[in-house]
PDB file of C-alpha atoms in Angstrom:
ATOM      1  CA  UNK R  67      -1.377   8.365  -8.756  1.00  0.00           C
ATOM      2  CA  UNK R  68      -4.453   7.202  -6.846  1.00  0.00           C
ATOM      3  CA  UNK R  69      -7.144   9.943  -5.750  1.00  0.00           C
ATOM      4  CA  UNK R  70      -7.982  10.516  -2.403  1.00  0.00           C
ATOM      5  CA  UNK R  71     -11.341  11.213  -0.892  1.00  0.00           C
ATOM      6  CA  UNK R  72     -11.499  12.583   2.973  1.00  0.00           C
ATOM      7  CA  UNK R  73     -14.608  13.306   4.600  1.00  0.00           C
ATOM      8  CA  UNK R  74     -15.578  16.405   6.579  1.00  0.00           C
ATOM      9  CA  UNK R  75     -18.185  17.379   9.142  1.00  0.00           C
ATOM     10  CA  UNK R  76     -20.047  19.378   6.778  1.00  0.00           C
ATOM     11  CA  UNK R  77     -20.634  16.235   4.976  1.00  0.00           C
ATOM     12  CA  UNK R  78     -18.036  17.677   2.009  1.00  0.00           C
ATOM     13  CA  UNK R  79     -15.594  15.962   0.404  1.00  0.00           C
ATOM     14  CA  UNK R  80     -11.873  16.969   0.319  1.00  0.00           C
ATOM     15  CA  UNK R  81      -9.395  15.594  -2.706  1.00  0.00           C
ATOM     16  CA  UNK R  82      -5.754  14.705  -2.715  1.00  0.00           C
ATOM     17  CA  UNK R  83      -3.651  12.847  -5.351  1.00  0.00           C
ATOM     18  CA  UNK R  84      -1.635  10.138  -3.197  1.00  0.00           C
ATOM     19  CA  UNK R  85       1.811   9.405  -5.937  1.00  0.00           C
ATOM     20  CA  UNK R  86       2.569   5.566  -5.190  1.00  0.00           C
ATOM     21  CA  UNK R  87       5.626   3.505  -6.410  1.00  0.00           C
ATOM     22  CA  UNK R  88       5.863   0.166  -6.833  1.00  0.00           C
ATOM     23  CA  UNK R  89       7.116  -2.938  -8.759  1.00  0.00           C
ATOM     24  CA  UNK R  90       3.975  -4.409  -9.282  1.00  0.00           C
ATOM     25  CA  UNK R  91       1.957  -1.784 -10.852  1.00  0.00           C
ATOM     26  CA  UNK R  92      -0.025  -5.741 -12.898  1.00  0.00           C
ATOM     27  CA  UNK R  93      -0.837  -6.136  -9.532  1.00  0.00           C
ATOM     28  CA  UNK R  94      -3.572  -3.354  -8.877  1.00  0.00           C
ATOM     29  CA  UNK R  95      -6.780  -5.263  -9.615  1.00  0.00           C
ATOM     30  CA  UNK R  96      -5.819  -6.640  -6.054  1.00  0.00           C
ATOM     31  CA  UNK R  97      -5.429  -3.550  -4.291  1.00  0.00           C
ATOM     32  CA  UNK R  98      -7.830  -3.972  -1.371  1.00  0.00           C
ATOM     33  CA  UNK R  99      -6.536  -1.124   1.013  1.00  0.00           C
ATOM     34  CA  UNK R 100      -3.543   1.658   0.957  1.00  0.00           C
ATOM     35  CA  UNK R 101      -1.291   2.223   3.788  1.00  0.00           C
ATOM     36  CA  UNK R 102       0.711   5.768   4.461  1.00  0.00           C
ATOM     37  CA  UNK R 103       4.491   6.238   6.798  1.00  0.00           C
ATOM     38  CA  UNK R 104       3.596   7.821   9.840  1.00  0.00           C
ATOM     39  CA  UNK R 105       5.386  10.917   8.853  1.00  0.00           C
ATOM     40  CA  UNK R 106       4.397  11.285   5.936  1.00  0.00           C
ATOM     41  CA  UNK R 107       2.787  14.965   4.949  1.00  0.00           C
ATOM     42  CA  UNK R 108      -0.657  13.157   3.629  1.00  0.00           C
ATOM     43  CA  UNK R 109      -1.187  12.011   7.382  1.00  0.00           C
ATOM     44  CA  UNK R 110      -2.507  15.145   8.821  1.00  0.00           C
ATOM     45  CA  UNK R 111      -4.697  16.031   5.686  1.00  0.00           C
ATOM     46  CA  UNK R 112      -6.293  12.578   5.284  1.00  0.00           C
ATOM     47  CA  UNK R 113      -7.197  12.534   8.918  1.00  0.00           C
ATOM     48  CA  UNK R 114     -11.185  12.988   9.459  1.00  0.00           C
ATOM     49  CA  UNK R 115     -11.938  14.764  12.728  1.00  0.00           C
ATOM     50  CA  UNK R 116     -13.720  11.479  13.756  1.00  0.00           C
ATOM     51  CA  UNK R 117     -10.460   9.776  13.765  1.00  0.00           C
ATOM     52  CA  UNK R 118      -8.180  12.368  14.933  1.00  0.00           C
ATOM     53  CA  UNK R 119      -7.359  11.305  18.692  1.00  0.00           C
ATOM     54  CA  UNK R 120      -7.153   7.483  17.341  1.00  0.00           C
ATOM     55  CA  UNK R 121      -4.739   8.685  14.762  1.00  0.00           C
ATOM     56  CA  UNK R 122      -2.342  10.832  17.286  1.00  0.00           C
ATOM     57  CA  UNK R 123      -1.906   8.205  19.805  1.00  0.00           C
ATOM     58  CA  UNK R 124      -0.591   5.967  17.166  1.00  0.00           C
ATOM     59  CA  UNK R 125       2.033   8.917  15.563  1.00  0.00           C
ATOM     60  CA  UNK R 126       2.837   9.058  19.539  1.00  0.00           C
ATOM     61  CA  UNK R 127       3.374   5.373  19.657  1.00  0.00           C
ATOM     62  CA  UNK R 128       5.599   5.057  16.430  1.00  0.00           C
ATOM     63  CA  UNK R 129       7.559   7.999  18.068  1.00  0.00           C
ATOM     64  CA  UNK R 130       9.134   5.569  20.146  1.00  0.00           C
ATOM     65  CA  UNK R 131      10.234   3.636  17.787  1.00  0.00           C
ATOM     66  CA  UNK R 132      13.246   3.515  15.843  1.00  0.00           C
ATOM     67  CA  UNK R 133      13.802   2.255  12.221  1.00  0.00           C
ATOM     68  CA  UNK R 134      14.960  -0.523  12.768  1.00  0.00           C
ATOM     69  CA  UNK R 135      12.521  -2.008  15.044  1.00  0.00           C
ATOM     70  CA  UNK R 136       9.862  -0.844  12.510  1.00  0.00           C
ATOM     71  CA  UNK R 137      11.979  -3.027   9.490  1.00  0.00           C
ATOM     72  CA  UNK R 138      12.206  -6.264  11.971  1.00  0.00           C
ATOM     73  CA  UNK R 139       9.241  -6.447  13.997  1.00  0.00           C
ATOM     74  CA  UNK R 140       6.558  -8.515  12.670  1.00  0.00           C
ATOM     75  CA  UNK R 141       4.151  -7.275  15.186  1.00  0.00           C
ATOM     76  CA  UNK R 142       1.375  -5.423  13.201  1.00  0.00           C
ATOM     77  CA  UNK R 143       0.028  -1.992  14.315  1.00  0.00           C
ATOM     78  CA  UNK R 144      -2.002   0.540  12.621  1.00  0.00           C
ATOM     79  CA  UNK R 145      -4.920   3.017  12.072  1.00  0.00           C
ATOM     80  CA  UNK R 146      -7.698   4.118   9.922  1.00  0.00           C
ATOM     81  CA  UNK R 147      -7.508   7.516   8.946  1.00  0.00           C
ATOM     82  CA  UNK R 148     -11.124   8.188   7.782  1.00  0.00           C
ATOM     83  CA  UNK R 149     -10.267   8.841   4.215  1.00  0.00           C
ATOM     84  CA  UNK R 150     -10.498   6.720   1.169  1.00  0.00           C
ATOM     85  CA  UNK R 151      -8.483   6.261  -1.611  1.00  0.00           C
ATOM     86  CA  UNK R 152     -10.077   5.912  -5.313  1.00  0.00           C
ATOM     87  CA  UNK R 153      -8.587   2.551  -7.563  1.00  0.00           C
ATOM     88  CA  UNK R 154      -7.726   4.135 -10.609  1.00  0.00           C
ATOM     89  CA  UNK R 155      -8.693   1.095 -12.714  1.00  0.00           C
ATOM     90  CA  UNK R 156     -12.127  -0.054 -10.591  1.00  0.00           C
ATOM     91  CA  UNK R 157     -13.271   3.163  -9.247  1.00  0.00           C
ATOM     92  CA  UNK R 158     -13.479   0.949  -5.924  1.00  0.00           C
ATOM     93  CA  UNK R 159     -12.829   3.065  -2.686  1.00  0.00           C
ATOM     94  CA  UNK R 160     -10.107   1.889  -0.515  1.00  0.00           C
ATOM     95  CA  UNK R 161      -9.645   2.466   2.852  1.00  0.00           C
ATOM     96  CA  UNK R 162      -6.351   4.388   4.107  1.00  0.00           C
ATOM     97  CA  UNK R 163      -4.479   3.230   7.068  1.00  0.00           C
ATOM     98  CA  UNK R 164      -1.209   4.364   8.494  1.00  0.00           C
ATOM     99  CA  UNK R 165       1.577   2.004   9.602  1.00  0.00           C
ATOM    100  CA  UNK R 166       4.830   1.729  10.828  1.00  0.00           C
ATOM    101  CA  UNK R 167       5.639  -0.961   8.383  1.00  0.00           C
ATOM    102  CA  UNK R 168       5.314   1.828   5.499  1.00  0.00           C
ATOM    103  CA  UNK R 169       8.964   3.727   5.580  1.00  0.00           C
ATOM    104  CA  UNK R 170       8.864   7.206   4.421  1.00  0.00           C
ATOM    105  CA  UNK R 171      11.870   6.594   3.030  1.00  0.00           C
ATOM    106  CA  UNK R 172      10.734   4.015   0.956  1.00  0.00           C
ATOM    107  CA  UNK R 173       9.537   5.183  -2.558  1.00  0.00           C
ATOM    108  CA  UNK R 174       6.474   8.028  -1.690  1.00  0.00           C
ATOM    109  CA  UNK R 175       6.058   6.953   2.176  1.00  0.00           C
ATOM    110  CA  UNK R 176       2.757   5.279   0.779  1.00  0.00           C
ATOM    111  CA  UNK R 177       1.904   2.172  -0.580  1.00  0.00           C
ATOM    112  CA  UNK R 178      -0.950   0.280  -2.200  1.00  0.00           C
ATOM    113  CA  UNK R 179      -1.464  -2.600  -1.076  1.00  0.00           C
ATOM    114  CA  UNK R 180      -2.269  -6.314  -1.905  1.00  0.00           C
ATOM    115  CA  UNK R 181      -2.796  -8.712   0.626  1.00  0.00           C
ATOM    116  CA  UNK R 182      -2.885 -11.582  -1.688  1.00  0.00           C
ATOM    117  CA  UNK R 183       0.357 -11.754  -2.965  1.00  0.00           C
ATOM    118  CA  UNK R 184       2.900  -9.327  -0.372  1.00  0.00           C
ATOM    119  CA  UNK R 185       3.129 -11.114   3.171  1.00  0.00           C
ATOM    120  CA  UNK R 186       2.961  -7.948   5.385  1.00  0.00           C
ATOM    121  CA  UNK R 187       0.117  -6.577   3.597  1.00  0.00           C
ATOM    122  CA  UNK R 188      -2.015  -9.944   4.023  1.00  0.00           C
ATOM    123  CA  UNK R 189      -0.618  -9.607   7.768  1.00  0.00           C
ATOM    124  CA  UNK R 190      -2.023  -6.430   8.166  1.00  0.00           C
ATOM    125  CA  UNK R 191      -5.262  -7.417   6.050  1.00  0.00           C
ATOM    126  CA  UNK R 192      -6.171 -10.446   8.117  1.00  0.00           C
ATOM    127  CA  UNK R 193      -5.728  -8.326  11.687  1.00  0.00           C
ATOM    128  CA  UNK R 194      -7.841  -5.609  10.504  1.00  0.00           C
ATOM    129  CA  UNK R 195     -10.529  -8.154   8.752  1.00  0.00           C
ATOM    130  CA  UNK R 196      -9.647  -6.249   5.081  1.00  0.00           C
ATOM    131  CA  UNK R 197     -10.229  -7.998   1.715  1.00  0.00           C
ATOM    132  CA  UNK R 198      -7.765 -10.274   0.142  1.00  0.00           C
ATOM    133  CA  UNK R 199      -8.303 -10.606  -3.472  1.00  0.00           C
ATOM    134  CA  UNK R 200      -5.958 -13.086  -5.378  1.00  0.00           C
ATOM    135  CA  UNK R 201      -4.660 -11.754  -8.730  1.00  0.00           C
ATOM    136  CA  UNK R 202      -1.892 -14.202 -10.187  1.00  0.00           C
ATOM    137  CA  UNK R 203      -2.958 -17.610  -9.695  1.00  0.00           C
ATOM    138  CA  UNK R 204      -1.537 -20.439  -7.390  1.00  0.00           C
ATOM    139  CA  UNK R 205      -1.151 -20.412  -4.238  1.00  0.00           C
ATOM    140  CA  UNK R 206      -3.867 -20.545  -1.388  1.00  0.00           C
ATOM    141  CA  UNK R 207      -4.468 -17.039   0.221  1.00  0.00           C
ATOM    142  CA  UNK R 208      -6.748 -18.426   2.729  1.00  0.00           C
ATOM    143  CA  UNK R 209      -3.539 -19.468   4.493  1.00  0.00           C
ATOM    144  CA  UNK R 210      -1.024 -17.315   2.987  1.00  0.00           C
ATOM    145  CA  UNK R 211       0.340 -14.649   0.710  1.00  0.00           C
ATOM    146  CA  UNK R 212       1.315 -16.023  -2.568  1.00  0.00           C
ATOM    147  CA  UNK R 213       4.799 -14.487  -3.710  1.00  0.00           C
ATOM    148  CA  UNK R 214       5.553 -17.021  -6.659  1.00  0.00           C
ATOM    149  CA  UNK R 215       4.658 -16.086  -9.988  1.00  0.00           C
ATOM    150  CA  UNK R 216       2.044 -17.221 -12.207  1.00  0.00           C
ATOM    151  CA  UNK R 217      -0.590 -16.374 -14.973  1.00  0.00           C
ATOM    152  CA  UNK R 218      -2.800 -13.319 -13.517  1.00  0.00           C
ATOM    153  CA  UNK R 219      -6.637 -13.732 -12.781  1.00  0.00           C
ATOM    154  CA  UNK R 220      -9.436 -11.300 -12.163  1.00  0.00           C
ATOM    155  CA  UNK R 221      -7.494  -8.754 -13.509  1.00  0.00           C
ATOM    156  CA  UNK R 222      -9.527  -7.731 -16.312  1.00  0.00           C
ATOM    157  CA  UNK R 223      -7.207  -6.844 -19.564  1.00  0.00           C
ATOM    158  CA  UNK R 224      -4.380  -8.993 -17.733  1.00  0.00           C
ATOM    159  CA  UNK R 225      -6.250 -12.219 -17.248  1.00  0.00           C
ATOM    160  CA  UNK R 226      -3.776 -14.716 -18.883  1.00  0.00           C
ATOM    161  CA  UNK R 227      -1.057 -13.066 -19.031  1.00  0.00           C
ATOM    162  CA  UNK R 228       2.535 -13.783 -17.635  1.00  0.00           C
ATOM    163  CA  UNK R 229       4.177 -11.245 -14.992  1.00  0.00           C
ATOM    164  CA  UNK R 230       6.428  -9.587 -17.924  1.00  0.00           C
ATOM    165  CA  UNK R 231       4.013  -8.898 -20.051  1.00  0.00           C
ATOM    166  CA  UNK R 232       0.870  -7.724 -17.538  1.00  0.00           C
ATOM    167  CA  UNK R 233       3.784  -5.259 -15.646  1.00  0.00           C
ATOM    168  CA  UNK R 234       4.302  -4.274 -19.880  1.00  0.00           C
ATOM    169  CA  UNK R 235       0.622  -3.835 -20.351  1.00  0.00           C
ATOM    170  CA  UNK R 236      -0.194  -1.992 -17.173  1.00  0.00           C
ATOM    171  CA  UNK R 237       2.623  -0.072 -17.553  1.00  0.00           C
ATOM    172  CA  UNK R 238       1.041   1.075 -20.860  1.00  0.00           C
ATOM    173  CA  UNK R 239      -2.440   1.543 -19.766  1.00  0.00           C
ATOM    174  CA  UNK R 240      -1.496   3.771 -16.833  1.00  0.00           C
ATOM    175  CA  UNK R 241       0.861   6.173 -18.863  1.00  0.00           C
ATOM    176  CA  UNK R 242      -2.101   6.461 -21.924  1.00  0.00           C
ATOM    177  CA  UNK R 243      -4.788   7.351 -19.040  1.00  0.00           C
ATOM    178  CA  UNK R 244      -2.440   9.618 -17.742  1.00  0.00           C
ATOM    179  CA  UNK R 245      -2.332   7.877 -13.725  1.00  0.00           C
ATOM    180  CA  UNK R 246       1.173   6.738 -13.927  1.00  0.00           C
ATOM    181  CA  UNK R 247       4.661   6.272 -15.883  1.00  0.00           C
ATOM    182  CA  UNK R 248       7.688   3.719 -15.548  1.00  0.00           C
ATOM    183  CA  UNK R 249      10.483   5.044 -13.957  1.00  0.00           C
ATOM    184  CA  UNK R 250      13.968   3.147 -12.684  1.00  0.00           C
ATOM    185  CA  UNK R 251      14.010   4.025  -8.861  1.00  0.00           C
ATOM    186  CA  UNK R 252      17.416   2.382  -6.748  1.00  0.00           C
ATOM    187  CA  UNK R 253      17.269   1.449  -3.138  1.00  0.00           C
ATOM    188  CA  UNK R 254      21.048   1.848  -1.474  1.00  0.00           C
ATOM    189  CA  UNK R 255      19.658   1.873   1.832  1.00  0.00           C
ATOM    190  CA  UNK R 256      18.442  -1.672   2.113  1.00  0.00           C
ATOM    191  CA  UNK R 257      22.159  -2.535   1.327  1.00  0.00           C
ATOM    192  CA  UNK R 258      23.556  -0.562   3.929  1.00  0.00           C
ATOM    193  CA  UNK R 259      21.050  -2.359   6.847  1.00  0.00           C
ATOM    194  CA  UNK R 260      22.097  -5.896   5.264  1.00  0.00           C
ATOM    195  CA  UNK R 261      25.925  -5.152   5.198  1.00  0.00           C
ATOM    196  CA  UNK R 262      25.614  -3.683   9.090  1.00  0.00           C
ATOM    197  CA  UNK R 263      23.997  -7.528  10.059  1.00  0.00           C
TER     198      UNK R 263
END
């Protein structure tokens, strides 16, 4: 669970808890930005009233769209929604964008993401000039995302440590601070779109 911070005119601040699933919870020492579905319900409460218009022609744009385009094109769209979300383990403030690349019906609809080592992510990071900060070593991310595995890096209590054992040891620190929990989580529907090709 990352916290959210959104701005207001008043100069206030408004929280929301954003729930995120993933498979790479060892990866979040490279979490540079976050990334929410279209529809999901966060959308209209992490919109700042500087960003509002920018934000509704988008949702009008993705409209449009079906699924399936949204799963195959490569072409990379999005927008900043003024808010920020809050690293759990850093304390850094990430910026939160919306994108049709983010399903809803994928996990929460929301996603943290890192550029370094997931390709659309480092897609998106590179056309919106956001940092990419490697965490398991090889690879070169100055021309790439690196998928492969590998020891991690500039992750703090993980440094050194295979992908087995940092996903173990994350897994760990996130349940005894109370910010996450391992959970089994099945995806039918990508089997569905791969049996219909």
């Amino acid at each position: 669970v990352f916290k959210s911070i959104t701005p207001t005119a008043d100069n206030e601040e408004i929280e929301h808890d954003i729930t995120i699933f993933t498979t790479r919870a060892d990866t979040m020492f490279g979490v540079t930005f976050m990334v929410l579905a279209p529809e999901s319900e966060l959308v209209p409460e992490l919109t700042t009233a500087k960003q509002k218009s920018e934000v509704e022609e988008y949702l009008a744009y993705v409209k449009k769209r079906t699924e399936r385009d949204r799963m195959t094109d490569r072409k990379v769209t999005g927008v900043f929604t003024g808010s920020y979300g809050i690293n759990p383990l850093t304390d850094e403030k990430l910026p939160i964008y919306i994108s049709e690349y983010v399903l809803s019906g994928y996990g929460t609809g929301a996603i943290m993401a890192v550029p370094a080592h997931d390709e659309r992510d480092y897609e998106f990071a590179k056309v919106f000039g956001l940092d990419i900060i490697p965490v398991i070593e090889g690879g070169n991310v100055e021309e790439e995302a690196y998928t492969g595995d590998g020891v991690h890096i500039h992750s703090d209590f993980l440094d050194g440590l295979n992908k087995a054992d940092a996903i173990a040891k994350m897994n760990e620190w996130l349940e005894e601070n109370g910010v996450g929990a391992a959970k089994v989580s099945y995806r039918l529907r990508d089997w569905l779109f791969s049996r219909q090709r």
